[in-house]
XYZ file of C-alpha atoms in Angstrom:
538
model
C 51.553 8.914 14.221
C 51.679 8.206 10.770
C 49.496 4.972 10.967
C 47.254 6.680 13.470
C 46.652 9.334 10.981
C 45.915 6.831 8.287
C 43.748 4.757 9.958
C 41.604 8.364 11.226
C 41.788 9.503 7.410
C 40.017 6.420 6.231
C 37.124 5.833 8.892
C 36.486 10.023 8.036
C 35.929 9.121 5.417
C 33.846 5.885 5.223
C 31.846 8.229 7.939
C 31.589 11.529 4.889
C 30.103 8.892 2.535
C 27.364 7.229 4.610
C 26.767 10.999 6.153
C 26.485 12.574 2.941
C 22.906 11.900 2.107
C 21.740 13.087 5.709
C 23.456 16.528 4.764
C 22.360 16.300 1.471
C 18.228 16.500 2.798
C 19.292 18.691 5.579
C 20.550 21.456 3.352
C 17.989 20.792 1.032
C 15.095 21.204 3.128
C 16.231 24.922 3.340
C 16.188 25.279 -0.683
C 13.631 27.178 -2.319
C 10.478 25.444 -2.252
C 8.728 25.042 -5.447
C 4.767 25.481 -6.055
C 4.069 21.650 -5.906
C 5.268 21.166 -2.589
C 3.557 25.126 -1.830
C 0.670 23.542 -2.930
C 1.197 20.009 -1.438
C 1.750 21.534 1.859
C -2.077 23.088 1.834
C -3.718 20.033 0.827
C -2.346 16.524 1.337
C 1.127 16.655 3.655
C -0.967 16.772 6.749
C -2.957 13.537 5.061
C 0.665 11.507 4.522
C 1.537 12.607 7.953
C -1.251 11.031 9.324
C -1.798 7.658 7.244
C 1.774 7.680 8.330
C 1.270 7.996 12.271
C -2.172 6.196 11.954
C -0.044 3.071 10.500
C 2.877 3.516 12.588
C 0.816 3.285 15.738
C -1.326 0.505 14.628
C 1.963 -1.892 13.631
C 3.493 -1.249 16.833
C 0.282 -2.421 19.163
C -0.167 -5.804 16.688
C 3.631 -6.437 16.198
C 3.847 -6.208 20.519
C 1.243 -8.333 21.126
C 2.213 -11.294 18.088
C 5.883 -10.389 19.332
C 5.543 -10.758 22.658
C 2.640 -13.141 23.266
C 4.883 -15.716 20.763
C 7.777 -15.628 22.522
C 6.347 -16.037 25.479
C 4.361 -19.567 24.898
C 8.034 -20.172 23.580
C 10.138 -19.414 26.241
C 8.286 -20.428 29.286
C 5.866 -23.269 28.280
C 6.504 -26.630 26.153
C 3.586 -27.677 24.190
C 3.316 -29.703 20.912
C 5.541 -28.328 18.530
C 6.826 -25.475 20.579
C 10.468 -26.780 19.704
C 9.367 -26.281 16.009
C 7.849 -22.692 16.318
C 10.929 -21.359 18.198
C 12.584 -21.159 14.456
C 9.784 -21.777 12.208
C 8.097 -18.088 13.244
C 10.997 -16.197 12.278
C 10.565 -17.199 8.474
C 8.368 -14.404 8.411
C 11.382 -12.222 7.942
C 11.373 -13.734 4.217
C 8.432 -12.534 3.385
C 8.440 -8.728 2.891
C 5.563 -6.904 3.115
C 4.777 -6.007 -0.203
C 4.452 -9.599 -0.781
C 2.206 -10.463 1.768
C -0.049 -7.413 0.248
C 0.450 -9.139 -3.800
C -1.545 -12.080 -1.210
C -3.973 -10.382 0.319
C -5.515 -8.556 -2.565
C -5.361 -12.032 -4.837
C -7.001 -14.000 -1.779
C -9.714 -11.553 -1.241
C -10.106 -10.015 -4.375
C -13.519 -10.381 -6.331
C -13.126 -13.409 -8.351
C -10.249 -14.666 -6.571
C -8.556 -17.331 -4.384
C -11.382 -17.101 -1.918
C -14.043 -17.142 -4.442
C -12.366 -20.082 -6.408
C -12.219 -22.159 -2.988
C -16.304 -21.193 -2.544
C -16.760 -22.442 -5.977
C -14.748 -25.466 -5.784
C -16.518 -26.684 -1.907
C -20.162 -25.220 -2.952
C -20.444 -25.103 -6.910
C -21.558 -21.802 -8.134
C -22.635 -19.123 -6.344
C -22.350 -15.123 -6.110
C -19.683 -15.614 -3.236
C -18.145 -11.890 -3.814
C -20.565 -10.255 -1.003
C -19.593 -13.060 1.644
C -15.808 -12.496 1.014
C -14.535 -9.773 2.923
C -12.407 -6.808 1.255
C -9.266 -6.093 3.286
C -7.432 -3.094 1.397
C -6.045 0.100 1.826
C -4.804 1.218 5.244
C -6.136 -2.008 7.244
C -4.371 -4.102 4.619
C -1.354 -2.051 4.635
C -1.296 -2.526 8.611
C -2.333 -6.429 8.539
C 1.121 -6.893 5.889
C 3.182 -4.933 7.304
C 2.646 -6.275 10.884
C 2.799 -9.581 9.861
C 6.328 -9.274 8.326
C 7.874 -6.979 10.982
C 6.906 -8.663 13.984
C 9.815 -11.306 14.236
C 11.777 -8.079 15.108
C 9.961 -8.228 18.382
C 9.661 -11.951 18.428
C 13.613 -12.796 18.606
C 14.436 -9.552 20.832
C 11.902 -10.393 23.409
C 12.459 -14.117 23.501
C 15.926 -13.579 24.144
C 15.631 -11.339 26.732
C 12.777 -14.088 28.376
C 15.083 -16.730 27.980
C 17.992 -14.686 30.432
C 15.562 -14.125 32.681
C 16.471 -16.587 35.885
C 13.818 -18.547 37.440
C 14.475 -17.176 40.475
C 12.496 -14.181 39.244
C 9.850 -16.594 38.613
C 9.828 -18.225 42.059
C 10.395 -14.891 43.712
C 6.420 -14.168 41.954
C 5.125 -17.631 43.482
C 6.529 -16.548 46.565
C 4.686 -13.471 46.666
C 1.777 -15.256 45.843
C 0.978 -13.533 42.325
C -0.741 -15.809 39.638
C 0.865 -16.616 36.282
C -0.619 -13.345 34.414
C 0.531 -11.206 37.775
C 4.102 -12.794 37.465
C 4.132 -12.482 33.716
C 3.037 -8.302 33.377
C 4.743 -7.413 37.014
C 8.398 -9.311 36.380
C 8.580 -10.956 33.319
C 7.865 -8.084 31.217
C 9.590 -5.427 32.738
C 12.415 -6.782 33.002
C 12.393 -7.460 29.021
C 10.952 -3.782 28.271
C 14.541 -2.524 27.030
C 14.604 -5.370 24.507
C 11.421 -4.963 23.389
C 11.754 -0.977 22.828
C 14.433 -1.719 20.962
C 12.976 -4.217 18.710
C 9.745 -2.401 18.501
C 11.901 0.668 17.338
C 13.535 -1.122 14.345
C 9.382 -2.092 13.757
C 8.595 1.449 13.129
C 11.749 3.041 11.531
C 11.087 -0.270 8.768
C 7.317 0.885 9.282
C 8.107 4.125 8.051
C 10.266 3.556 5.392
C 7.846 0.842 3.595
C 7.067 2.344 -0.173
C 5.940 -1.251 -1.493
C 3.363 -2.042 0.307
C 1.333 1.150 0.944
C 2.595 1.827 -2.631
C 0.481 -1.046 -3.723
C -2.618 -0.655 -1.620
C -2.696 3.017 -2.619
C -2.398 4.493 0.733
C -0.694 8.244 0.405
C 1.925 8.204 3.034
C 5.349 10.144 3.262
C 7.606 7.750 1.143
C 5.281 7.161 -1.594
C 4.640 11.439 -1.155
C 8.875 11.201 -1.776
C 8.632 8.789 -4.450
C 5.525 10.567 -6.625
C 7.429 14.033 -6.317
C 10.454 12.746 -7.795
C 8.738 10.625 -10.326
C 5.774 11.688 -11.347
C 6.216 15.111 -10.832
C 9.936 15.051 -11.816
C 10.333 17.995 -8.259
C 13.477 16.332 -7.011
C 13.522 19.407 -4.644
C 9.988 18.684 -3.092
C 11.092 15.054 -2.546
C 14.187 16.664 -0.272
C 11.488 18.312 1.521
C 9.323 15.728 2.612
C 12.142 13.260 2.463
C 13.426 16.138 5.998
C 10.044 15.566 7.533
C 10.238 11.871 7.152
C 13.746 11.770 8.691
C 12.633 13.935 11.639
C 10.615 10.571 12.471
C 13.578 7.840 11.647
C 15.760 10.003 13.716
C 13.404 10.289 16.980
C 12.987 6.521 16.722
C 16.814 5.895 16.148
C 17.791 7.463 19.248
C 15.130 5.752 21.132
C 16.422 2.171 20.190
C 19.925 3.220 21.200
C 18.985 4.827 24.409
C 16.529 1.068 24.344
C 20.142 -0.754 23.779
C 21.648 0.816 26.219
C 20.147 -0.364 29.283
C 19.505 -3.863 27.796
C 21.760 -6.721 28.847
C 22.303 -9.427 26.710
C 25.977 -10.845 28.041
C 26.092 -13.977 29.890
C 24.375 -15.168 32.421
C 26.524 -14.965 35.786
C 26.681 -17.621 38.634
C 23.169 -16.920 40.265
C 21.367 -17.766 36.887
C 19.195 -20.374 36.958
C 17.679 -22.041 33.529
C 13.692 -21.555 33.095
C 12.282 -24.691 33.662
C 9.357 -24.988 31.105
C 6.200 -25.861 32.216
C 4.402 -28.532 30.390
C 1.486 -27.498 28.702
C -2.159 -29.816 28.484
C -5.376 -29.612 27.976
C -7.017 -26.348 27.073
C -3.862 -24.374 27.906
C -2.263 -26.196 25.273
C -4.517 -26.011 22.783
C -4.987 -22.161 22.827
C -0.386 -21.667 22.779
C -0.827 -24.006 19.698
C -3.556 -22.505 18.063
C -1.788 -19.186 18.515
C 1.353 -19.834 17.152
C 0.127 -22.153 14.725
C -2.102 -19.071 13.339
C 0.849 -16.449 13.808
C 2.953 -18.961 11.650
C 0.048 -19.602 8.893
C -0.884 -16.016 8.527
C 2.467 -15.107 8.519
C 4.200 -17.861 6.156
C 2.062 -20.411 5.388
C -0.955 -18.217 3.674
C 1.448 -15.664 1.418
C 3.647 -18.686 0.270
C 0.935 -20.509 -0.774
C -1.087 -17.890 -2.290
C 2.446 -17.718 -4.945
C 2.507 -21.067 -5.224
C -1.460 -21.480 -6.292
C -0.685 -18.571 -9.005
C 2.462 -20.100 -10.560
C 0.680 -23.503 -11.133
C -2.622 -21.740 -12.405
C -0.906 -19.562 -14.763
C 2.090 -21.541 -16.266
C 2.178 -18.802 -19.382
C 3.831 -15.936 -17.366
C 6.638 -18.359 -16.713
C 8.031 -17.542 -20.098
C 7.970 -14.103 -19.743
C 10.401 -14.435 -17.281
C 13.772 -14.781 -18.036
C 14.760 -16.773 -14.443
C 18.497 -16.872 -14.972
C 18.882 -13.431 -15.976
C 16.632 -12.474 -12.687
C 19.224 -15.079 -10.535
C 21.992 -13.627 -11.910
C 21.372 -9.791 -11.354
C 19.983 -10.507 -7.701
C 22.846 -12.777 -6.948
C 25.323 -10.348 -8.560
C 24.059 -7.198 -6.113
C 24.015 -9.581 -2.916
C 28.032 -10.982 -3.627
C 28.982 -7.507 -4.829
C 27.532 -5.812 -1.947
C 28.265 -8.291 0.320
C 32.221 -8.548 -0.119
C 32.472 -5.306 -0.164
C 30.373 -4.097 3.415
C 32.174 -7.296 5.328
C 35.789 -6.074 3.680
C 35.783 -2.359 4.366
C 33.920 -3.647 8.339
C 37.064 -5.868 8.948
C 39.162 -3.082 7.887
C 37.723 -0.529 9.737
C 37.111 -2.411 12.999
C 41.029 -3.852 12.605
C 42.366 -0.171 12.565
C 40.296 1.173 15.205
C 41.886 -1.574 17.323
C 45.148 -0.782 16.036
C 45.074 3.199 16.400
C 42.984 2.742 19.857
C 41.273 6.530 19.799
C 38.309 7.715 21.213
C 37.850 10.309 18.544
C 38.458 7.677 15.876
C 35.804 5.600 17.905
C 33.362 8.311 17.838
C 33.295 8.523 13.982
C 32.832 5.236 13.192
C 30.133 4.699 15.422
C 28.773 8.001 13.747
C 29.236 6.167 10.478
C 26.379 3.231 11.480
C 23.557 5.545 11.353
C 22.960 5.117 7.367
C 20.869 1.970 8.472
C 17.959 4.585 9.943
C 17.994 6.302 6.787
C 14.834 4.507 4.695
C 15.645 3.275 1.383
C 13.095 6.158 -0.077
C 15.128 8.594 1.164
C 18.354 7.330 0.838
C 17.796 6.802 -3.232
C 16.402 10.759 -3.346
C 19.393 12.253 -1.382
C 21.643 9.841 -3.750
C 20.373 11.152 -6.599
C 19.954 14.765 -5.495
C 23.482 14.837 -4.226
C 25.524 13.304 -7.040
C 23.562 15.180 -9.612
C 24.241 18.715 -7.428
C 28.254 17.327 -7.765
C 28.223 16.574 -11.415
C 26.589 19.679 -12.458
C 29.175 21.712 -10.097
C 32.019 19.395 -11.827
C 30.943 20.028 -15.166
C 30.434 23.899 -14.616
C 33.672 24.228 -12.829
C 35.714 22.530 -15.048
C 33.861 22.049 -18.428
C 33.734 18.266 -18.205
C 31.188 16.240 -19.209
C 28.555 15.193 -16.945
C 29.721 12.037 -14.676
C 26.289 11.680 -13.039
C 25.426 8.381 -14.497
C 28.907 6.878 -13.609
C 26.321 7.098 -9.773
C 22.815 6.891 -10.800
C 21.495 4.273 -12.919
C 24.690 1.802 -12.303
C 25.767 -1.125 -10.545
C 28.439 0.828 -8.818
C 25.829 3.577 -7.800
C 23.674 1.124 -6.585
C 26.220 -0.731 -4.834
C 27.006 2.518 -2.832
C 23.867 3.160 -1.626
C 23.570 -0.495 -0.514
C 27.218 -0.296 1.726
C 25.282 3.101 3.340
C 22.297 1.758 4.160
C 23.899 -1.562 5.256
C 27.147 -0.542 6.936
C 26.202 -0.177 10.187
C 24.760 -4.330 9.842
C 28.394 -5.503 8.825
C 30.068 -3.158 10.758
C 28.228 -3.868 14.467
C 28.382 -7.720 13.409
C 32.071 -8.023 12.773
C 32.796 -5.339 15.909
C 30.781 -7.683 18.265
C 33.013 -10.555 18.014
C 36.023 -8.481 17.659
C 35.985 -7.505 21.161
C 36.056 -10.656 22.285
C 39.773 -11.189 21.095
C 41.789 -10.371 23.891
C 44.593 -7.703 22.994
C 46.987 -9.865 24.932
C 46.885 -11.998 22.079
C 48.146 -9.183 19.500
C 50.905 -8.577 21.715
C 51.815 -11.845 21.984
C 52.361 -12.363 18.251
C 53.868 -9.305 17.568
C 56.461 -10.882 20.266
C 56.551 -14.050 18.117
C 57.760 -12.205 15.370
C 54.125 -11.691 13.464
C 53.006 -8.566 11.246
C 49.843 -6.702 12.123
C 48.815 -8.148 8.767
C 49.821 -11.683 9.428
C 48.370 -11.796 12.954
C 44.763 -10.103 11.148
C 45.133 -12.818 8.745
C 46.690 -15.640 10.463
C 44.523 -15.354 13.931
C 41.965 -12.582 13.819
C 40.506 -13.988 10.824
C 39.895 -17.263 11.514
C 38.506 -16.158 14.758
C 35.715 -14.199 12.958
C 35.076 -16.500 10.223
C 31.452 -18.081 11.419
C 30.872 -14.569 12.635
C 31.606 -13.411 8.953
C 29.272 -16.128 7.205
C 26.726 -14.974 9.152
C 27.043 -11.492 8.486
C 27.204 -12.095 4.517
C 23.887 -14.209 4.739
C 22.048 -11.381 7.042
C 23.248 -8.658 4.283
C 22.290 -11.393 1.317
C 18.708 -11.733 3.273
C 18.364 -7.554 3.365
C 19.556 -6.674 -0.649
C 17.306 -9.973 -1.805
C 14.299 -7.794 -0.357
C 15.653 -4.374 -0.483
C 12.951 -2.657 -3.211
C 13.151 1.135 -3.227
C 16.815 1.732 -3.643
C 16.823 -0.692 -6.451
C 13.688 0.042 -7.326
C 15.096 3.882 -8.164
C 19.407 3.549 -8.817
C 19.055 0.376 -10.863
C 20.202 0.275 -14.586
C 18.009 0.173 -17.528
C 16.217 -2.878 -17.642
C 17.963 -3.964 -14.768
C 15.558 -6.356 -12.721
C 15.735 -8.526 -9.237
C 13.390 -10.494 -7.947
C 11.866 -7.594 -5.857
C 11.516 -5.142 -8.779
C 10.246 -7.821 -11.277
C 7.531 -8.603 -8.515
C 6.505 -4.975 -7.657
C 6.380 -4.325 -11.539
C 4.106 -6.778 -12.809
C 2.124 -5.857 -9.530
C 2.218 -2.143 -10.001
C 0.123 -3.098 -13.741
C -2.269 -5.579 -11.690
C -0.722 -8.692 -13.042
C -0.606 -10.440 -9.665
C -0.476 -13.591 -11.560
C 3.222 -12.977 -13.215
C 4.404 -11.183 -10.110
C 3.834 -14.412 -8.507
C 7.170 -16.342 -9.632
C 9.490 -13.787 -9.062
C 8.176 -13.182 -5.539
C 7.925 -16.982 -4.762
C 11.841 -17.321 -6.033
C 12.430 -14.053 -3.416
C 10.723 -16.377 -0.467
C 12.559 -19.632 -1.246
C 15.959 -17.446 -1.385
C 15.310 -16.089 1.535
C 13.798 -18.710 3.583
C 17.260 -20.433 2.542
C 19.177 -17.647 4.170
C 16.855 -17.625 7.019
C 17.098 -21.319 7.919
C 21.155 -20.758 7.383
C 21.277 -18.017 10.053
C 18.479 -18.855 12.260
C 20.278 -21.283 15.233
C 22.702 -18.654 15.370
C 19.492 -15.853 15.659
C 18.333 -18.310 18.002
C 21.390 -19.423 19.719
C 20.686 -19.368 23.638
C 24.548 -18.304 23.874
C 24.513 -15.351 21.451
């Protein structure tokens, strides 16, 4: 009873903490309102609400059809290079999308990339008026779309690759074409895995600050982020931070309805392997050209648009100091990282040991700080723990402790483990269940401790699970921009707030290095992880 309780005491809690910032807006919401969000509400709310839906909607139809139409030509069709786009078209994951829009506003720009290729192939000209200007919400949706769509891309060409042929043959039989097969089986049969991965398309389509930040598009989280910043209203930020949750929350329990149906175990006896159909001709021409695009859009262009501005502009590379900007951005991915995988093994090794449904319950309650959008978790962070100091300090005439939370490593830490928890937690918990319980009882026969059969056999178990998880976490805190953007110390900088800064002032040039060191650290992850992402048995 005594362990039981223990191991109930410290999942509560784990759950309070990542809860506490969902309270924390809830409550708030109900607050008094103040006159900027009084006057906010009768002129541009309904405008950030839109841009918002008008973006949202957009992202999901181009992220389905680069998504799906990818991992398609992938799944069911060989043509040259298909083995090579199977991995190479996730690396869009490294490139987040307030990147890609630092490289669409220096390609297109007047006077820029574009124009210097004009000038270069045709000598001087007025090419300013040829070159088209992709900005504000069209070039929020183009960069946005173009990072987010390997969501779709790996969900839906798993789910292709468990479907059997038989499914396929069962459509010749019936005497349907390849297009009848393809929108009558095929993809219905994948629809729960491709909810579910256009779900986490728009809850990260929701939450984006950087990008729409940077194109100047007025959407909820930059409405969040200019209350609290520029208007100093932490209170109105609550408020539209509640709206803006309403949203993550509808789309959160879509995806897990989504993941419910969806079946990703093993195939069983009657499975039969796709046989891919060799691709020539003008068929194979257009499945190249399309994911050769996807891949060059997507990768190719925004890596070599930082590239180009490094070399051009050697002087901003002594601005930079590059080991300081390693260090802190290595120092918040190991921190965070030993941390979310330690407290995940701990957590998933006592629910196993106390074996309660209630205990169950609350740690699966505890996963839900990865819906919360960085925006919103940094507001309700800083709301909460400044609401707790001030009633400490009150109470008890001590001095305030808010900036032990806000402005720290250790605050910023904590906001990382809640809005990455549920990441470690369901990756470590995945391969846990695979260890049959037989073999616990076995060793405590044996002689073994619960804590030498965790260590001894349960750990080594998990170990390639655990590598994998530390490089997925690595991959999301390298990119991660408006938590650290808002809980980071004084002159505190990463790779993704040294880029966004010297961006935010229009020098694209010196945000080019720092972003360009993001991309090669996380392409490095990427490449690390991907045959497991890929893996036809995970």
């Amino acid at each position: 009873m005594n362990k039981y309780n223990f191991w109930f005491f410290s999942s509560f809690t784990i759950a309070l903490i990542v809860a506490l910032p969902i309270i924390t807006v809830f409550f708030s919401f109900f607050s008094e309102t103040s006159n900027y969000f009084t006057v906010l509400k009768n002129t541009f709310l309904f405008d950030y609400i839109n841009n918002s839906l008008l973006i949202l909607i957009s992202v999901l139809s181009i992220t389905f059809l680069l998504g799906v139409t990818s991992a398609y030509f992938i799944s069911f069709y060989e043509f040259p290079l298909s083995n090579f786009f199977s991995w190479a078209l996730i690396l869009a994951f490294a490139i987040p999308g307030y990147i890609f829009a630092f490289s669409i506003i220096a390609f297109f720009e007047n006077y820029g990339t574009a124009f210097s290729i004009f000038t270069y192939f045709f000598g001087e000209g007025n090419y300013n008026n040829l070159i088209p200007k992709i900005d504000g919400v069209f070039g929020s949706i183009l960069a946005i779309s173009f990072s987010l769509f390997p969501y779709v891309y790996v969900l839906a060409r798993s789910s292709f690759f468990y479907q059997s042929s038989n499914y396929i043959e069962v459509g010749k039989n019936l005497g349907l074409s390849e297009k009848e097969t393809f929108l009558q089986i095929i993809l219905p049969s994948a629809r729960p895995a491709i909810i579910a991965g256009l779900s986490l398309v728009a809850m990260e389509c929701l939450s984006d600050f950087g990008t729409v930040s940077f194109f100047s598009v007025s959407t909820l989280t930059t409405g969040i982020y200019n209350s609290w910043l520029s208007f100093d209203d932490l209170n109105t930020a609550n408020q539209i931070s509640f709206i803006l949750l309403i949203f993550i929350l509808i789309l959160f329990s879509i995806e897990i309805y989504s993941r419910k149906e969806a079946k990703y175990h093993q195939p069983g006896r009657g499975f039969k392997p796709i046989n891919k159909i060799k691709l020539s001709g003008k068929k194979s021409f257009v499945a190249l050209f399309f994911c050769s695009s996807v891949l060059f859009i997507s990768f190719i262009f925004p890596v070599s648009q930082m590239i180009y501005w490094t070399i051009k502009f050697p002087k901003y590379i002594q601005d930079l100091d590059l080991l300081k900007l390693n260090l802190n951005t290595l120092l918040l991915v190991g921190l965070a990282s030993i941390i979310l995988v330690s407290i995940s093994l701990y957590i998933n090794y006592g629910s196993r040991i106390a074996r309660s449904k209630i205990l169950n319950f609350i740690t699966n309650f505890s996963i839900s700080g990865y819906a919360i959008p960085g925006i919103i978790l940094a507001v309700a962070f800083i709301t909460l723990f400044s609401n707790l100091s001030d009633f400490v300090s009150n109470t008890f005439g001590v001095s305030s402790s808010k900036h032990l939370f806000i402005g720290s490593i250790f605050g910023l830490i904590l906001a990382y483990f809640i809005r990455f928890f549920s990441l470690s937690f369901n990756g470590i918990k995945s391969n846990y269940e695979k260890i049959n319980n037989s073999i616990d009882e076995s060793a405590y026969l044996l002689g073994y401790s619960k804590f030498k059969t965790f260590s001894t056999i349960h750990i080594p178990h998990l170990k390639t699970n655990i590598i994998l998880i530390i490089v997925l976490i690595s991959l999301e805190i390298i990119k991660e921009l408006p938590i650290t953007m808002i809980l980071r110390p004084f002159n505190f900088e990463t790779f993704a707030t040294q880029a966004y800064v010297y961006a935010s002032q229009d020098l694209l040039e010196a945000a080019a290095l720092p972003s360009l060191l993001l991309i090669i650290w996380s392409t490095v992850f990427i490449i690390f992880s991907s045959k497991y992402i890929l893996s036809k048995k995970s």
